[in-house]
Amino acid sequence: MKKILLLTDFSENAKSAIYYALSLFGEDEVAFNIVHGMYLPYHKPNALAAISDVRTELARSSFSKLLADINTDFPGNKFVIDTEVHCGEIVGIATAIVSAKKADLIVMGTRGVSGIADVLMGTNTISVMEQVHCPVLAVPENYEFKTPEKVVMAMDEGEGPTLGVMNPLVSIAEKYEATVLVLHVSKDQSQQQEVNYDRVNKCLENVRSHCLTIYDEDVAKGLGGFVKKEKVEMLAMIKQKHNFFERVFHKSLSNQMVLQTDVPLLVMSYKK
């Protein structure tokens, strides 16, 4: 059974991400684990315990309302859903749960940059993507579920991915019979690119796919423009060490793609 970790702060944005995951995977054999993380600043032990008790009770109340809303909005569902409350920072909580429960995917919401809370939520999403060794699906604010008929897979130069790395994307594409557009964005038309499309094609042998190269000095801009032009329902990329995406993942690409993307973003990673 596939195990999916859903991270929530009980915002409408987080609820939208949860609903997206339930719509995307709800008919599969999936165990959903919805987790709320409480960060408690330092206080004296007695005060800390009191604060923790109050916030835990509030979280349980919020979970009750969320589950009631899910049962109302997904009538007749047979979802397997567990809820948990943990104290700590979100990266540590996610890392521990992924390790203990062997989660296959993390789903969380991301926001634009209209305010401090939005920036912090976006930063949390990026931090989880960068530091937790598990595929992450980031769902933009107010995104309503659309059947993924077309997905862009952003490719970097290098030896190419394995099926294990690509499995989250492959399983989605196979389920919805989606077309995967394997896209390499290059800054230089004259430089021969070492993109291993053969290994990608082997991973996608049971999926409709096309390999494309476009040229743009700004990789994030070129990628974002292509996504909008093709009107795709999902963007996917692989985070790997010592390559272009790793170098820019902490900079413009992650900020633009995660904080401002108009479609869900699936970030996969190589095994350690």
GROMACS .gro file of C-alpha atoms in nm:
model
  272
    1MET     CA    1   0.000   0.000   0.000
    2LYS     CA    2   0.132   0.343  -0.095
    3LYS     CA    3   0.196   0.574   0.202
    4ILE     CA    4   0.149   0.948   0.159
    5LEU     CA    5   0.240   1.208   0.417
    6LEU     CA    6   0.025   1.522   0.415
    7LEU     CA    7   0.164   1.819   0.609
    8THR     CA    8  -0.086   2.075   0.737
    9ASP     CA    9  -0.094   2.399   0.934
   10PHE     CA   10  -0.476   2.396   0.908
   11SER     CA   11  -0.475   2.684   0.661
   12GLU     CA   12  -0.704   2.686   0.358
   13ASN     CA   13  -0.394   2.643   0.144
   14ALA     CA   14  -0.294   2.326   0.327
   15LYS     CA   15  -0.651   2.198   0.304
   16SER     CA   16  -0.648   2.255  -0.072
   17ALA     CA   17  -0.328   2.050  -0.098
   18ILE     CA   18  -0.485   1.768   0.104
   19TYR     CA   19  -0.794   1.772  -0.117
   20TYR     CA   20  -0.573   1.761  -0.425
   21ALA     CA   21  -0.391   1.454  -0.291
   22LEU     CA   22  -0.719   1.281  -0.204
   23SER     CA   23  -0.848   1.350  -0.556
   24LEU     CA   24  -0.523   1.240  -0.722
   25PHE     CA   25  -0.469   0.917  -0.526
   26GLY     CA   26  -0.803   0.851  -0.358
   27GLU     CA   27  -0.902   0.555  -0.575
   28ASP     CA   28  -0.569   0.380  -0.518
   29GLU     CA   29  -0.467   0.164  -0.223
   30VAL     CA   30  -0.321   0.450  -0.022
   31ALA     CA   31  -0.273   0.522   0.346
   32PHE     CA   32  -0.288   0.897   0.409
   33ASN     CA   33  -0.110   1.032   0.714
   34ILE     CA   34  -0.206   1.394   0.790
   35VAL     CA   35   0.046   1.554   1.026
   36HIS     CA   36   0.045   1.889   1.205
   37GLY     CA   37   0.375   2.015   1.340
   38MET     CA   38   0.386   2.253   1.636
   39TYR     CA   39   0.695   2.463   1.682
   40LEU     CA   40   0.718   2.566   2.048
   41PRO     CA   41   0.976   2.834   2.135
   42TYR     CA   42   1.175   2.792   2.452
   43HIS     CA   43   0.988   2.839   2.779
   44LYS     CA   44   1.025   2.711   3.131
   45PRO     CA   45   0.928   2.341   3.150
   46ASN     CA   46   0.592   2.397   3.324
   47ALA     CA   47   0.491   2.674   3.086
   48LEU     CA   48   0.604   2.469   2.785
   49ALA     CA   49   0.393   2.173   2.895
   50ALA     CA   50   0.088   2.395   2.939
   51ILE     CA   51   0.133   2.556   2.596
   52SER     CA   52   0.181   2.214   2.437
   53ASP     CA   53  -0.138   2.079   2.595
   54VAL     CA   54  -0.344   2.376   2.475
   55ARG     CA   55  -0.208   2.365   2.120
   56THR     CA   56  -0.246   1.987   2.100
   57GLU     CA   57  -0.612   2.017   2.198
   58LEU     CA   58  -0.663   2.290   1.938
   59ALA     CA   59  -0.498   2.070   1.675
   60ARG     CA   60  -0.724   1.777   1.761
   61SER     CA   61  -1.026   2.001   1.726
   62SER     CA   62  -0.899   2.123   1.389
   63PHE     CA   63  -0.845   1.763   1.278
   64SER     CA   64  -1.203   1.673   1.373
   65LYS     CA   65  -1.334   1.957   1.160
   66LEU     CA   66  -1.102   1.867   0.869
   67LEU     CA   67  -1.211   1.502   0.871
   68ALA     CA   68  -1.577   1.606   0.887
   69ASP     CA   69  -1.524   1.833   0.587
   70ILE     CA   70  -1.353   1.551   0.396
   71ASN     CA   71  -1.645   1.315   0.461
   72THR     CA   72  -1.887   1.584   0.341
   73ASP     CA   73  -1.690   1.682   0.032
   74PHE     CA   74  -1.593   1.325  -0.065
   75PRO     CA   75  -1.917   1.133   0.000
   76GLY     CA   76  -1.884   0.757   0.008
   77ASN     CA   77  -1.506   0.772   0.030
   78LYS     CA   78  -1.307   0.479   0.164
   79PHE     CA   79  -0.996   0.677   0.252
   80VAL     CA   80  -0.755   0.535   0.507
   81ILE     CA   81  -0.656   0.846   0.704
   82ASP     CA   82  -0.450   0.876   1.021
   83THR     CA   83  -0.383   1.207   1.196
   84GLU     CA   84  -0.089   1.302   1.416
   85VAL     CA   85   0.034   1.604   1.611
   86HIS     CA   86   0.408   1.649   1.669
   87CYS     CA   87   0.622   1.913   1.838
   88GLY     CA   88   0.925   2.043   1.653
   89GLU     CA   89   1.034   2.197   1.326
   90ILE     CA   90   0.869   2.072   1.010
   91VAL     CA   91   1.185   1.930   0.849
   92GLY     CA   92   1.271   1.721   1.154
   93ILE     CA   93   0.914   1.597   1.188
   94ALA     CA   94   0.889   1.502   0.820
   95THR     CA   95   1.229   1.330   0.825
   96ALA     CA   96   1.135   1.118   1.127
   97ILE     CA   97   0.798   1.015   0.984
   98VAL     CA   98   0.937   0.932   0.640
   99SER     CA   99   1.202   0.713   0.803
  100ALA     CA  100   0.968   0.541   1.049
  101LYS     CA  101   0.674   0.482   0.814
  102LYS     CA  102   0.859   0.452   0.483
  103ALA     CA  103   0.648   0.724   0.322
  104ASP     CA  104   0.644   0.722  -0.058
  105LEU     CA  105   0.548   1.087  -0.106
  106ILE     CA  106   0.503   1.412   0.085
  107VAL     CA  107   0.226   1.650  -0.023
  108MET     CA  108   0.210   2.006   0.105
  109GLY     CA  109   0.084   2.345  -0.004
  110THR     CA  110   0.286   2.643  -0.114
  111ARG     CA  111   0.195   3.008  -0.141
  112GLY     CA  112   0.291   3.322  -0.326
  113VAL     CA  113   0.491   3.597  -0.162
  114SER     CA  114   0.221   3.842  -0.059
  115GLY     CA  115   0.306   3.848   0.312
  116ILE     CA  116   0.528   3.719   0.590
  117ALA     CA  117   0.316   3.409   0.654
  118ASP     CA  118   0.321   3.328   0.282
  119VAL     CA  119   0.699   3.357   0.268
  120LEU     CA  120   0.740   3.130   0.571
  121MET     CA  121   0.506   2.869   0.424
  122GLY     CA  122   0.697   2.880   0.097
  123THR     CA  123   1.026   2.854   0.284
  124ASN     CA  124   0.900   2.547   0.471
  125THR     CA  125   0.808   2.381   0.142
  126ILE     CA  126   1.150   2.449  -0.005
  127SER     CA  127   1.324   2.330   0.314
  128VAL     CA  128   1.134   2.001   0.307
  129MET     CA  129   1.220   1.953  -0.061
  130GLU     CA  130   1.587   2.021   0.001
  131GLN     CA  131   1.642   1.834   0.326
  132VAL     CA  132   1.394   1.545   0.349
  133HIS     CA  133   1.485   1.245   0.140
  134CYS     CA  134   1.144   1.178  -0.009
  135PRO     CA  135   0.961   1.295  -0.322
  136VAL     CA  136   0.757   1.609  -0.256
  137LEU     CA  137   0.446   1.728  -0.437
  138ALA     CA  138   0.389   2.101  -0.377
  139VAL     CA  139   0.039   2.225  -0.458
  140PRO     CA  140  -0.001   2.599  -0.523
  141GLU     CA  141  -0.254   2.806  -0.337
  142ASN     CA  142  -0.614   2.786  -0.462
  143TYR     CA  143  -0.527   2.521  -0.721
  144GLU     CA  144  -0.831   2.311  -0.806
  145PHE     CA  145  -0.780   1.950  -0.905
  146LYS     CA  146  -0.751   1.885  -1.277
  147THR     CA  147  -0.688   1.544  -1.426
  148PRO     CA  148  -0.318   1.542  -1.521
  149GLU     CA  149  -0.337   1.485  -1.895
  150LYS     CA  150  -0.004   1.654  -1.974
  151VAL     CA  151   0.304   1.672  -1.749
  152VAL     CA  152   0.634   1.850  -1.809
  153MET     CA  153   0.941   1.664  -1.684
  154ALA     CA  154   1.232   1.911  -1.657
  155MET     CA  155   1.558   1.732  -1.742
  156ASP     CA  156   1.913   1.834  -1.667
  157GLU     CA  157   2.233   1.719  -1.832
  158GLY     CA  158   2.387   1.401  -1.698
  159GLU     CA  159   2.350   1.027  -1.693
  160GLY     CA  160   1.974   1.026  -1.658
  161PRO     CA  161   1.734   0.890  -1.395
  162THR     CA  162   1.642   0.536  -1.296
  163LEU     CA  163   1.294   0.392  -1.267
  164GLY     CA  164   1.315   0.405  -0.889
  165VAL     CA  165   1.367   0.779  -0.903
  166MET     CA  166   1.098   0.834  -1.164
  167ASN     CA  167   0.839   0.604  -1.005
  168PRO     CA  168   0.620   0.880  -0.852
  169LEU     CA  169   0.583   1.045  -1.194
  170VAL     CA  170   0.546   0.717  -1.383
  171SER     CA  171   0.269   0.593  -1.153
  172ILE     CA  172   0.072   0.916  -1.199
  173ALA     CA  173   0.122   0.918  -1.576
  174GLU     CA  174   0.019   0.553  -1.610
  175LYS     CA  175  -0.289   0.596  -1.393
  176TYR     CA  176  -0.419   0.895  -1.588
  177GLU     CA  177  -0.272   0.800  -1.927
  178ALA     CA  178  -0.095   1.135  -1.926
  179THR     CA  179   0.156   1.252  -2.185
  180VAL     CA  180   0.496   1.339  -2.040
  181LEU     CA  181   0.692   1.614  -2.215
  182VAL     CA  182   1.058   1.561  -2.124
  183LEU     CA  183   1.206   1.909  -2.147
  184HIS     CA  184   1.566   2.027  -2.138
  185VAL     CA  185   1.620   2.403  -2.115
  186SER     CA  186   1.958   2.511  -2.250
  187LYS     CA  187   2.127   2.849  -2.231
  188ASP     CA  188   2.339   2.795  -2.541
  189GLN     CA  189   2.223   2.669  -2.882
  190SER     CA  190   2.578   2.613  -3.004
  191GLN     CA  191   2.688   2.390  -2.717
  192GLN     CA  192   2.611   2.021  -2.759
  193GLN     CA  193   2.406   1.899  -2.467
  194GLU     CA  194   2.475   1.573  -2.287
  195VAL     CA  195   2.120   1.482  -2.200
  196ASN     CA  196   2.060   1.109  -2.163
  197TYR     CA  197   1.716   1.071  -2.313
  198ASP     CA  198   1.766   0.693  -2.355
  199ARG     CA  199   1.746   0.631  -1.981
  200VAL     CA  200   1.447   0.861  -1.953
  201ASN     CA  201   1.269   0.679  -2.233
  202LYS     CA  202   1.332   0.344  -2.062
  203CYS     CA  203   1.166   0.478  -1.748
  204LEU     CA  204   0.873   0.603  -1.955
  205GLU     CA  205   0.839   0.303  -2.186
  206ASN     CA  206   0.478   0.246  -2.079
  207VAL     CA  207   0.389   0.615  -2.098
  208ARG     CA  208   0.331   0.849  -2.394
  209SER     CA  209   0.628   1.084  -2.396
  210HIS     CA  210   0.817   1.332  -2.613
  211CYS     CA  211   1.168   1.472  -2.564
  212LEU     CA  212   1.220   1.841  -2.634
  213THR     CA  213   1.493   2.105  -2.600
  214ILE     CA  214   1.432   2.478  -2.578
  215TYR     CA  215   1.681   2.765  -2.543
  216ASP     CA  216   1.662   3.048  -2.292
  217GLU     CA  217   1.925   3.243  -2.099
  218ASP     CA  218   1.700   3.227  -1.792
  219VAL     CA  219   1.626   2.860  -1.725
  220ALA     CA  220   1.346   2.924  -1.476
  221LYS     CA  221   1.182   3.175  -1.712
  222GLY     CA  222   1.209   2.938  -2.007
  223LEU     CA  223   1.069   2.649  -1.809
  224GLY     CA  224   0.785   2.856  -1.666
  225GLY     CA  225   0.697   2.996  -2.006
  226PHE     CA  226   0.683   2.649  -2.159
  227VAL     CA  227   0.458   2.522  -1.878
  228LYS     CA  228   0.211   2.806  -1.934
  229LYS     CA  229   0.223   2.777  -2.313
  230GLU     CA  230   0.152   2.403  -2.310
  231LYS     CA  231  -0.118   2.438  -2.041
  232VAL     CA  232   0.010   2.139  -1.848
  233GLU     CA  233  -0.139   2.011  -1.524
  234MET     CA  234   0.186   1.925  -1.345
  235LEU     CA  235   0.557   2.005  -1.351
  236ALA     CA  236   0.817   1.750  -1.238
  237MET     CA  237   1.191   1.772  -1.184
  238ILE     CA  238   1.469   1.572  -1.024
  239LYS     CA  239   1.689   1.709  -0.748
  240GLN     CA  240   2.033   1.557  -0.772
  241LYS     CA  241   2.382   1.638  -0.651
  242HIS     CA  242   2.649   1.830  -0.837
  243ASN     CA  243   2.447   1.937  -1.136
  244PHE     CA  244   2.273   2.245  -1.265
  245PHE     CA  245   1.946   2.196  -1.080
  246GLU     CA  246   2.132   2.139  -0.754
  247ARG     CA  247   2.323   2.463  -0.801
  248VAL     CA  248   2.016   2.671  -0.877
  249PHE     CA  249   1.774   2.483  -0.651
  250HIS     CA  250   1.867   2.712  -0.362
  251LYS     CA  251   1.830   3.021  -0.580
  252SER     CA  252   1.599   3.145  -0.850
  253LEU     CA  253   1.463   2.813  -0.978
  254SER     CA  254   1.325   2.693  -0.648
  255ASN     CA  255   1.189   3.036  -0.556
  256GLN     CA  256   1.019   3.086  -0.890
  257MET     CA  257   0.899   2.731  -0.941
  258VAL     CA  258   0.791   2.657  -0.584
  259LEU     CA  259   0.659   2.993  -0.467
  260GLN     CA  260   0.506   3.112  -0.793
  261THR     CA  261   0.425   2.805  -1.001
  262ASP     CA  262   0.066   2.786  -1.124
  263VAL     CA  263   0.058   2.405  -1.129
  264PRO     CA  264   0.156   2.134  -0.881
  265LEU     CA  265   0.530   2.071  -0.868
  266LEU     CA  266   0.666   1.719  -0.814
  267VAL     CA  267   1.028   1.712  -0.697
  268MET     CA  268   1.201   1.372  -0.698
  269SER     CA  269   1.553   1.286  -0.586
  270TYR     CA  270   1.823   1.026  -0.633
  271LYS     CA  271   1.881   0.768  -0.365
  272LYS     CA  272   2.164   0.843  -0.121
   0.00000   0.00000   0.00000
